[in-house]
mmCIF file of C-alpha atoms in Angstrom:
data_model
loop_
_atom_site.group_PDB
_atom_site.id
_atom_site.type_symbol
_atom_site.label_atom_id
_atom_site.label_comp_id
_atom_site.label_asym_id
_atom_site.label_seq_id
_atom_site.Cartn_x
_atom_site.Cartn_y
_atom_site.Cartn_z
ATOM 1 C CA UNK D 1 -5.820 34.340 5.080
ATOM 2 C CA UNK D 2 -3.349 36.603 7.403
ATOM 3 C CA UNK D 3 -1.442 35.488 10.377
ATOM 4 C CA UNK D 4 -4.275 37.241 12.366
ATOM 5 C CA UNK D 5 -6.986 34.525 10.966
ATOM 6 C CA UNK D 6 -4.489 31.680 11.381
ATOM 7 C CA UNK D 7 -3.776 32.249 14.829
ATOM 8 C CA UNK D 8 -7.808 32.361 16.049
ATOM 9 C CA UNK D 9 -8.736 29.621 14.129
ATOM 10 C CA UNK D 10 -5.686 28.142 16.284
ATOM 11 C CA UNK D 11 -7.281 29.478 19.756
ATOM 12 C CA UNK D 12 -10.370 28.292 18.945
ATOM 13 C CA UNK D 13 -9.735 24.469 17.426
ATOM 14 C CA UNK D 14 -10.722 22.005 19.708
ATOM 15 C CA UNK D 15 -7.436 19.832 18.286
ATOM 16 C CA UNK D 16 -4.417 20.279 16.258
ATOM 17 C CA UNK D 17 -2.695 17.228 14.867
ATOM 18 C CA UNK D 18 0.531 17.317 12.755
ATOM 19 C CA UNK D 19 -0.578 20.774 11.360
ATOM 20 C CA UNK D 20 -4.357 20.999 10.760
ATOM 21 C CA UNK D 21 -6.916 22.358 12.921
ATOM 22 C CA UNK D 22 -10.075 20.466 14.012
ATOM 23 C CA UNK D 23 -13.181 22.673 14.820
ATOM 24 C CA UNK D 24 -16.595 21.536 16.305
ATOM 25 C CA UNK D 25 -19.271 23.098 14.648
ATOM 26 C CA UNK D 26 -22.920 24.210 15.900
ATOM 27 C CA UNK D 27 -24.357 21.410 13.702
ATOM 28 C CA UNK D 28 -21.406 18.595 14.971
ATOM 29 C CA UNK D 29 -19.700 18.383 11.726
ATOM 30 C CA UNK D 30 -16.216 18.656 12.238
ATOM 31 C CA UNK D 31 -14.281 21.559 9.862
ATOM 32 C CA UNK D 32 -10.748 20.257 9.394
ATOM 33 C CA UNK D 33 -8.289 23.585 8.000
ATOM 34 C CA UNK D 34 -4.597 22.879 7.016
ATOM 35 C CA UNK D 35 -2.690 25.669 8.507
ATOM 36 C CA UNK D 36 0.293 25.623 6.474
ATOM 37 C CA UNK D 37 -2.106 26.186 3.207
ATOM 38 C CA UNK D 38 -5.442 27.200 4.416
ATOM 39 C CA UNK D 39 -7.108 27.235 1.256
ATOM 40 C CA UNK D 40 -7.209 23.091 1.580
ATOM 41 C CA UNK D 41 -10.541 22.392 4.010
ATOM 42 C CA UNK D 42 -12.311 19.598 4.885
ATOM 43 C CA UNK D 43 -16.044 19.349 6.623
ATOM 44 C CA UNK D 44 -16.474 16.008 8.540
ATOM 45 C CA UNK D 45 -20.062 14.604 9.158
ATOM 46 C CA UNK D 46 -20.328 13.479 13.215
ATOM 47 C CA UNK D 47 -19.835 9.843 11.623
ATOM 48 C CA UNK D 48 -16.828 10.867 9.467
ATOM 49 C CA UNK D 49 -17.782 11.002 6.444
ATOM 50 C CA UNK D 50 -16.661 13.766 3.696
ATOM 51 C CA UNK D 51 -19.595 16.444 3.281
ATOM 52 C CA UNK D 52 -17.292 19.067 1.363
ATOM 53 C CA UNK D 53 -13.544 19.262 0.455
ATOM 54 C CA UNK D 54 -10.794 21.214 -1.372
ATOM 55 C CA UNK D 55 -8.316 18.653 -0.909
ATOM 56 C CA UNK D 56 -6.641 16.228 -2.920
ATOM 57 C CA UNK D 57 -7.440 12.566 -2.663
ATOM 58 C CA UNK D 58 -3.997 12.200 -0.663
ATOM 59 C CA UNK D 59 -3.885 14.706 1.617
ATOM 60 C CA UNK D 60 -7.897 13.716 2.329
ATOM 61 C CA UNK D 61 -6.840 10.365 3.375
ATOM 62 C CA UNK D 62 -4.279 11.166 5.202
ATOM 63 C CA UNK D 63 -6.724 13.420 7.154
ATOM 64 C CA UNK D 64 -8.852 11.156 7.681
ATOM 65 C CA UNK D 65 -5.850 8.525 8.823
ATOM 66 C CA UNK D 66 -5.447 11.950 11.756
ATOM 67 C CA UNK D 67 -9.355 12.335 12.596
ATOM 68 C CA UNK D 68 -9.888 8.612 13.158
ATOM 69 C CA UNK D 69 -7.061 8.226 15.182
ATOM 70 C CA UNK D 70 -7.441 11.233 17.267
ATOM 71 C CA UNK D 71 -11.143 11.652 17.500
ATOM 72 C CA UNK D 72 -11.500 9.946 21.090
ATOM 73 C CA UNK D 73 -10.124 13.312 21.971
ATOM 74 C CA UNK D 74 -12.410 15.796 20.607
ATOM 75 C CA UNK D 75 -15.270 13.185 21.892
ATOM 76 C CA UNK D 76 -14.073 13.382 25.545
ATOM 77 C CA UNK D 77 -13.961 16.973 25.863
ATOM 78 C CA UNK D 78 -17.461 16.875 24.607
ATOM 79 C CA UNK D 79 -18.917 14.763 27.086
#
C-alpha cells in the first residue's frame, strides 16, 4: 500500500485514534486499518464483535480497548 492509498483511506475514515483508521461500511461493520503497517486489519460487527482479522491477539485487544472507548464518536456523527 503507497502513500497515495494511506492518505485516502485517511480522508475518508470517519475516526483516527492513536494511529488506526476507523471506516463505516455500507453494511455497518466497522473496518479498523493500522496505518503504520496496513497489512494488520480488523472488521468490527455494529455490536463489536471480531468478523475477520490479521492481527495478533495483542494488538486486537488493544483495538478493541480504542473502538470501545471511542465509539460514542463514530455513533454521533451517524445520527
Amino acid at each position: 500500500m503507497n502513500n497515495e492509498d494511506i492518505t485516502k483511506i485517511c480522508s475518508t475514515a470517519d475516526m483516527i485514534v492513536c494511529g488506526y483508521a476507523f471506516t463505516k461500511t455500507e453494511d455497518s461493520n466497522i473496518r479498523v486499518l493500522d496505518l503504520k503497517a496496513p497489512h494488520h486489519a480488523l472488521v468490527l460487527s455494529p455490536q463489536g464483535e471480531v468478523l475477520e482479522t490479521t492481527m495478533n491477539d495483542v494488538e486486537l485487544s488493544i483495538v478493541e480497548g480504542y473502538w470501545k472507548k471511542n465509539q460514542k464518536y463514530m455513533e454521533e456523527s451517524y445520527a
